[in-house]
Amino acid sequence: MNLPPDYDERVYAGWLGKCIGVRFGAPLENWTYEDIRDNLGEVTAYLREDAGKIFKPDDDTSVPMILIRALEGLKPGEPLTPQHVADALLNGIGDGHGSFWWGGYGVSTEHTAYMNLAAGIPAPQSGSIAQNGAALAEQIGGQIFSDIWGLVAPNDPARAAGMAAVASSVTHDGEGINGGRFIAALVSAAFSERDPRKLIQIALSHIPSASEYARVVSAMRDFHAQNPSDWRAAFAHLKANFGYDRYPGIVHIIPNAGVVVLGLLYGAGDFSRAIQITNMCGWDTDCNVGNVGAIMGVAVGLAGIDPSWRAPINDLLIAAGVVGTRNILTIPQCADLFCRLARRLINERYTLHSRYHFIYPGSTNNFEAAGTLARPIHQQQAIMDGEPVLQTAIRKLNKKGEVRVFTRTYYRPKELSGNYYGACFTPLIFPGNEAGMQLYLPPDAPDSLTAALYVYDDNHGVNHQDVAEPLTPGAWHTLTYAIPPLTDACLTQVGVVVRNLGEVWEAGSFGIQSLDWKFGTPDFATTFAKERPETGGISQWTRVRGYWRLEDGAYHGSGPGLCETYTGGQGWGWFNYTVEAGITPLIGEQHLVLACVRGASHSYAFGLAPGGQVALYKKVGQPAIVASAPFAWRHGETYRLTLTTSGDTFTGTVTGQDGSSHSLIWRDTAIEFGSGQIGLATWHGGHMAVHSVSVRPATS
């Protein structure tokens, strides 16, 4: 299979369309057509919802960003299996919080399937009609997460539909799987076909002709052929023959499938009109408009998406998985991931782009601008010196004035427009990382400008920056900044500060080609003195399970099962680090520090173990002891635990209040993951207090 020459850009357009649709539809979720008509009239643009807030996470976009990780471990040509998808879900989703609608076992399809998987019921039995019944298995989730399979299998609807069927089967069955197949095939076919009727015909060929799903699609297609200009009549026909009253459950897939087809047909190939009509129909608006937005985004490309839809999003996507650094994403980063995985699947070479780049036309990558004694009046993607950049236009930058251009690396949940999907965050950048930026200053700029990279520590309200260097008009500049070790910091911004040391710069601009950072060796400490309660846990830390809170000046964790909490970056470890924690075991027999955490199912751990021992564990799904030794520890006493990762060698050391200590060294000859976050754990009914945590470069 050969990828289209404009593949990357069309993937970006498709995922952008998905995000636009979800945001456009979200305020009207569960409204009826009559509610919208009578209270709002014709809705043609985003509704004002918590103005000034960041758009909340939504399952329609959060879950696909977890599901797509099922492809990461596949070899070229290796088929996707339900177990791959189940592993991705168990690794990326918190137990009972985040990502899914946790409406109850037997009520929410995804909640039910997750609990089945967690209890050891294998996929695809986990989502089957035989296990859960038809009503639950045929709810809407089978199709709303399936756009991604079309994005990674362009112009191959059969392959896209096959992957969607595998993924959907983990949580759904029957018509739920048909919906996944149909949506994925539509997205895949849209890379070479733009006509809605032809797209629908192609997708129909990839689901059973005798299915109820095929019946509703065909009914809407036939009605449109006879009534091509009256979408309201089409919706009345859909409601009368395939309405919510005819199907069980809370949000059945069939009525909403009809809305997707209606929106595509009556949109007549116009992106805006298609999502507007879909939204006006009501029912599960964010899901339906998101699907239509993805299909139409691929079909029409970026040129077919009006800029008014893009500007409010600013390329930002908030997600709600258990890995906090993957909950602050940009749409270009999502597109880069999809394109990279698609190329791996067909054994084609791919390019690793910078974390923030501006290759996609119109992309802004969630950058912002602010200034003192200046007016940063506009930001847009542009071409400077032949390269795509983010161009920041300036008016009247006074002497000693400055402009800051930055992207956010952490959000407080209170900044979101809503958070019922329970997003919690880990900073994207930490002390010890080294940031780098490519910046261009046009020839007509003054020679009195300087620039320096900086980070902002929100816990202390302080900017930390490198020494400024002069900028040469008409030249590219490579700026770097090694962030120093810090204690109790929370880095919420990274960017560049441009200052004017001369006379007023009346008008001009500069361009940023890229921003990235090396994980290097993290170098920071926390005493939890500056942290605060956030989203069921505390700031900067996510959790998979358990009750994690601030109590008496310490970070406490307790609860049943494998209670774990995480912070840090997924790239940590290749450069070696030591994580150290001061902990007091209060109840239970297992209290640990974690390293190389790749999600809820993959990590290494060291700490206090049952039977008066210390132990090293490797967890792939369930933890297994790989080394242990006697150590007489006691509840209520404080211990210092350290775990060092150095290539394939792991060293754990415990030191007690009385100075007693013991070390374990173990080499993983079958290492499967050599990098990841840090974490803390108290397992199987435990309760521990954590007084401090630090991460430092490993010493040889």
mmCIF file with all atom_site columns, C-alpha atoms in Angstrom, residues 485-577:
data_model
loop_
_atom_site.group_PDB
_atom_site.id
_atom_site.type_symbol
_atom_site.label_atom_id
_atom_site.label_alt_id
_atom_site.label_comp_id
_atom_site.label_asym_id
_atom_site.label_entity_id
_atom_site.label_seq_id
_atom_site.pdbx_PDB_ins_code
_atom_site.Cartn_x
_atom_site.Cartn_y
_atom_site.Cartn_z
_atom_site.occupancy
_atom_site.B_iso_or_equiv
_atom_site.pdbx_formal_charge
_atom_site.auth_seq_id
_atom_site.auth_comp_id
_atom_site.auth_asym_id
_atom_site.auth_atom_id
_atom_site.pdbx_PDB_model_num
ATOM 1  C CA . PRO A 1 485 ? 17.463 21.633 39.391 1.00 0.00 ? 485 PRO A CA 1
ATOM 2  C CA . LEU A 1 486 ? 14.443 22.950 41.301 1.00 0.00 ? 486 LEU A CA 1
ATOM 3  C CA . THR A 1 487 ? 12.455 21.991 44.389 1.00 0.00 ? 487 THR A CA 1
ATOM 4  C CA . ASP A 1 488 ? 8.665  22.086 44.668 1.00 0.00 ? 488 ASP A CA 1
ATOM 5  C CA . ALA A 1 489 ? 8.320  23.577 41.181 1.00 0.00 ? 489 ALA A CA 1
ATOM 6  C CA . CYS A 1 490 ? 5.457  23.186 38.710 1.00 0.00 ? 490 CYS A CA 1
ATOM 7  C CA . LEU A 1 491 ? 6.510  24.266 35.218 1.00 0.00 ? 491 LEU A CA 1
ATOM 8  C CA . THR A 1 492 ? 3.439  25.462 33.325 1.00 0.00 ? 492 THR A CA 1
ATOM 9  C CA . GLN A 1 493 ? 4.980  27.344 30.373 1.00 0.00 ? 493 GLN A CA 1
ATOM 10 C CA . VAL A 1 494 ? 7.970  27.034 28.080 1.00 0.00 ? 494 VAL A CA 1
ATOM 11 C CA . GLY A 1 495 ? 8.813  29.579 25.429 1.00 0.00 ? 495 GLY A CA 1
ATOM 12 C CA . VAL A 1 496 ? 10.990 32.456 24.313 1.00 0.00 ? 496 VAL A CA 1
ATOM 13 C CA . VAL A 1 497 ? 11.254 36.009 25.579 1.00 0.00 ? 497 VAL A CA 1
ATOM 14 C CA . VAL A 1 498 ? 12.303 38.593 22.966 1.00 0.00 ? 498 VAL A CA 1
ATOM 15 C CA . ARG A 1 499 ? 13.461 41.946 24.314 1.00 0.00 ? 499 ARG A CA 1
ATOM 16 C CA . ASN A 1 500 ? 14.227 45.252 22.636 1.00 0.00 ? 500 ASN A CA 1
ATOM 17 C CA . LEU A 1 501 ? 17.285 47.135 23.926 1.00 0.00 ? 501 LEU A CA 1
ATOM 18 C CA . GLY A 1 502 ? 17.075 49.967 21.381 1.00 0.00 ? 502 GLY A CA 1
ATOM 19 C CA . GLU A 1 503 ? 14.528 52.402 20.024 1.00 0.00 ? 503 GLU A CA 1
ATOM 20 C CA . VAL A 1 504 ? 10.876 51.533 19.430 1.00 0.00 ? 504 VAL A CA 1
ATOM 21 C CA . TRP A 1 505 ? 10.291 48.672 16.968 1.00 0.00 ? 505 TRP A CA 1
ATOM 22 C CA . GLU A 1 506 ? 7.240  50.086 15.255 1.00 0.00 ? 506 GLU A CA 1
ATOM 23 C CA . ALA A 1 507 ? 6.072  46.966 13.432 1.00 0.00 ? 507 ALA A CA 1
ATOM 24 C CA . GLY A 1 508 ? 7.491  43.623 12.424 1.00 0.00 ? 508 GLY A CA 1
ATOM 25 C CA . SER A 1 509 ? 7.510  39.930 13.207 1.00 0.00 ? 509 SER A CA 1
ATOM 26 C CA . PHE A 1 510 ? 9.669  36.921 13.964 1.00 0.00 ? 510 PHE A CA 1
ATOM 27 C CA . GLY A 1 511 ? 9.213  33.226 13.323 1.00 0.00 ? 511 GLY A CA 1
ATOM 28 C CA . ILE A 1 512 ? 9.556  30.055 15.387 1.00 0.00 ? 512 ILE A CA 1
ATOM 29 C CA . GLN A 1 513 ? 10.291 26.968 13.322 1.00 0.00 ? 513 GLN A CA 1
ATOM 30 C CA . SER A 1 514 ? 10.352 24.411 16.153 1.00 0.00 ? 514 SER A CA 1
ATOM 31 C CA . LEU A 1 515 ? 10.436 23.856 19.884 1.00 0.00 ? 515 LEU A CA 1
ATOM 32 C CA . ASP A 1 516 ? 11.546 20.629 21.514 1.00 0.00 ? 516 ASP A CA 1
ATOM 33 C CA . TRP A 1 517 ? 13.333 19.379 24.573 1.00 0.00 ? 517 TRP A CA 1
ATOM 34 C CA . LYS A 1 518 ? 15.585 16.527 25.438 1.00 0.00 ? 518 LYS A CA 1
ATOM 35 C CA . PHE A 1 519 ? 14.441 14.626 28.470 1.00 0.00 ? 519 PHE A CA 1
ATOM 36 C CA . GLY A 1 520 ? 18.052 14.445 29.549 1.00 0.00 ? 520 GLY A CA 1
ATOM 37 C CA . THR A 1 521 ? 18.231 13.492 33.191 1.00 0.00 ? 521 THR A CA 1
ATOM 38 C CA . PRO A 1 522 ? 15.415 14.903 35.327 1.00 0.00 ? 522 PRO A CA 1
ATOM 39 C CA . ASP A 1 523 ? 16.681 16.760 38.357 1.00 0.00 ? 523 ASP A CA 1
ATOM 40 C CA . PHE A 1 524 ? 14.074 17.896 40.853 1.00 0.00 ? 524 PHE A CA 1
ATOM 41 C CA . ALA A 1 525 ? 12.597 17.315 44.286 1.00 0.00 ? 525 ALA A CA 1
ATOM 42 C CA . THR A 1 526 ? 9.204  17.761 45.898 1.00 0.00 ? 526 THR A CA 1
ATOM 43 C CA . THR A 1 527 ? 8.216  17.984 49.528 1.00 0.00 ? 527 THR A CA 1
ATOM 44 C CA . PHE A 1 528 ? 4.533  18.313 48.507 1.00 0.00 ? 528 PHE A CA 1
ATOM 45 C CA . ALA A 1 529 ? 4.438  21.656 50.329 1.00 0.00 ? 529 ALA A CA 1
ATOM 46 C CA . LYS A 1 530 ? 3.297  23.474 47.188 1.00 0.00 ? 530 LYS A CA 1
ATOM 47 C CA . GLU A 1 531 ? 0.941  20.831 45.816 1.00 0.00 ? 531 GLU A CA 1
ATOM 48 C CA . ARG A 1 532 ? -2.830 21.031 46.063 1.00 0.00 ? 532 ARG A CA 1
ATOM 49 C CA . PRO A 1 533 ? -5.855 18.754 45.688 1.00 0.00 ? 533 PRO A CA 1
ATOM 50 C CA . GLU A 1 534 ? -6.824 18.345 42.028 1.00 0.00 ? 534 GLU A CA 1
ATOM 51 C CA . THR A 1 535 ? -9.274 15.981 40.282 1.00 0.00 ? 535 THR A CA 1
ATOM 52 C CA . GLY A 1 536 ? -9.468 13.251 42.871 1.00 0.00 ? 536 GLY A CA 1
ATOM 53 C CA . GLY A 1 537 ? -5.740 13.355 43.607 1.00 0.00 ? 537 GLY A CA 1
ATOM 54 C CA . ILE A 1 538 ? -3.089 16.049 43.824 1.00 0.00 ? 538 ILE A CA 1
ATOM 55 C CA . SER A 1 539 ? -1.421 18.429 41.395 1.00 0.00 ? 539 SER A CA 1
ATOM 56 C CA . GLN A 1 540 ? 1.238  17.073 39.028 1.00 0.00 ? 540 GLN A CA 1
ATOM 57 C CA . TRP A 1 541 ? 0.409  13.417 39.837 1.00 0.00 ? 541 TRP A CA 1
ATOM 58 C CA . THR A 1 542 ? -2.028 11.072 38.156 1.00 0.00 ? 542 THR A CA 1
ATOM 59 C CA . ARG A 1 543 ? -3.356 7.834  39.623 1.00 0.00 ? 543 ARG A CA 1
ATOM 60 C CA . VAL A 1 544 ? -4.651 4.548  38.359 1.00 0.00 ? 544 VAL A CA 1
ATOM 61 C CA . ARG A 1 545 ? -6.333 3.365  41.525 1.00 0.00 ? 545 ARG A CA 1
ATOM 62 C CA . GLY A 1 546 ? -6.703 4.246  45.200 1.00 0.00 ? 546 GLY A CA 1
ATOM 63 C CA . TYR A 1 547 ? -7.354 7.263  47.372 1.00 0.00 ? 547 TYR A CA 1
ATOM 64 C CA . TRP A 1 548 ? -4.405 9.644  46.984 1.00 0.00 ? 548 TRP A CA 1
ATOM 65 C CA . ARG A 1 549 ? -4.475 12.894 48.957 1.00 0.00 ? 549 ARG A CA 1
ATOM 66 C CA . LEU A 1 550 ? -2.545 15.492 50.942 1.00 0.00 ? 550 LEU A CA 1
ATOM 67 C CA . GLU A 1 551 ? -2.761 14.851 54.672 1.00 0.00 ? 551 GLU A CA 1
ATOM 68 C CA . ASP A 1 552 ? -0.705 16.271 57.544 1.00 0.00 ? 552 ASP A CA 1
ATOM 69 C CA . GLY A 1 553 ? 1.911  17.666 55.164 1.00 0.00 ? 553 GLY A CA 1
ATOM 70 C CA . ALA A 1 554 ? 2.503  14.352 53.369 1.00 0.00 ? 554 ALA A CA 1
ATOM 71 C CA . TYR A 1 555 ? 1.190  12.583 50.270 1.00 0.00 ? 555 TYR A CA 1
ATOM 72 C CA . HIS A 1 556 ? -0.980 9.676  51.402 1.00 0.00 ? 556 HIS A CA 1
ATOM 73 C CA . GLY A 1 557 ? -2.200 6.728  49.358 1.00 0.00 ? 557 GLY A CA 1
ATOM 74 C CA . SER A 1 558 ? -4.509 3.890  50.344 1.00 0.00 ? 558 SER A CA 1
ATOM 75 C CA . GLY A 1 559 ? -7.026 1.472  48.947 1.00 0.00 ? 559 GLY A CA 1
ATOM 76 C CA . PRO A 1 560 ? -7.658 -1.996 47.511 1.00 0.00 ? 560 PRO A CA 1
ATOM 77 C CA . GLY A 1 561 ? -5.823 -3.558 44.603 1.00 0.00 ? 561 GLY A CA 1
ATOM 78 C CA . LEU A 1 562 ? -2.730 -2.083 42.968 1.00 0.00 ? 562 LEU A CA 1
ATOM 79 C CA . CYS A 1 563 ? -2.924 1.541  44.133 1.00 0.00 ? 563 CYS A CA 1
ATOM 80 C CA . GLU A 1 564 ? -0.435 3.606  42.148 1.00 0.00 ? 564 GLU A CA 1
ATOM 81 C CA . THR A 1 565 ? 0.284  7.249  41.332 1.00 0.00 ? 565 THR A CA 1
ATOM 82 C CA . TYR A 1 566 ? 2.619  8.655  38.665 1.00 0.00 ? 566 TYR A CA 1
ATOM 83 C CA . THR A 1 567 ? 4.480  11.747 37.509 1.00 0.00 ? 567 THR A CA 1
ATOM 84 C CA . GLY A 1 568 ? 7.268  12.546 35.054 1.00 0.00 ? 568 GLY A CA 1
ATOM 85 C CA . GLY A 1 569 ? 7.950  11.887 31.385 1.00 0.00 ? 569 GLY A CA 1
ATOM 86 C CA . GLN A 1 570 ? 7.576  8.834  29.180 1.00 0.00 ? 570 GLN A CA 1
ATOM 87 C CA . GLY A 1 571 ? 11.077 9.405  27.810 1.00 0.00 ? 571 GLY A CA 1
ATOM 88 C CA . TRP A 1 572 ? 12.801 9.264  31.194 1.00 0.00 ? 572 TRP A CA 1
ATOM 89 C CA . GLY A 1 573 ? 15.202 6.414  31.743 1.00 0.00 ? 573 GLY A CA 1
ATOM 90 C CA . TRP A 1 574 ? 17.299 6.112  28.614 1.00 0.00 ? 574 TRP A CA 1
ATOM 91 C CA . PHE A 1 575 ? 19.698 8.560  30.233 1.00 0.00 ? 575 PHE A CA 1
ATOM 92 C CA . ASN A 1 576 ? 19.472 6.842  33.642 1.00 0.00 ? 576 ASN A CA 1
ATOM 93 C CA . TYR A 1 577 ? 17.991 8.247  36.815 1.00 0.00 ? 577 TYR A CA 1
#
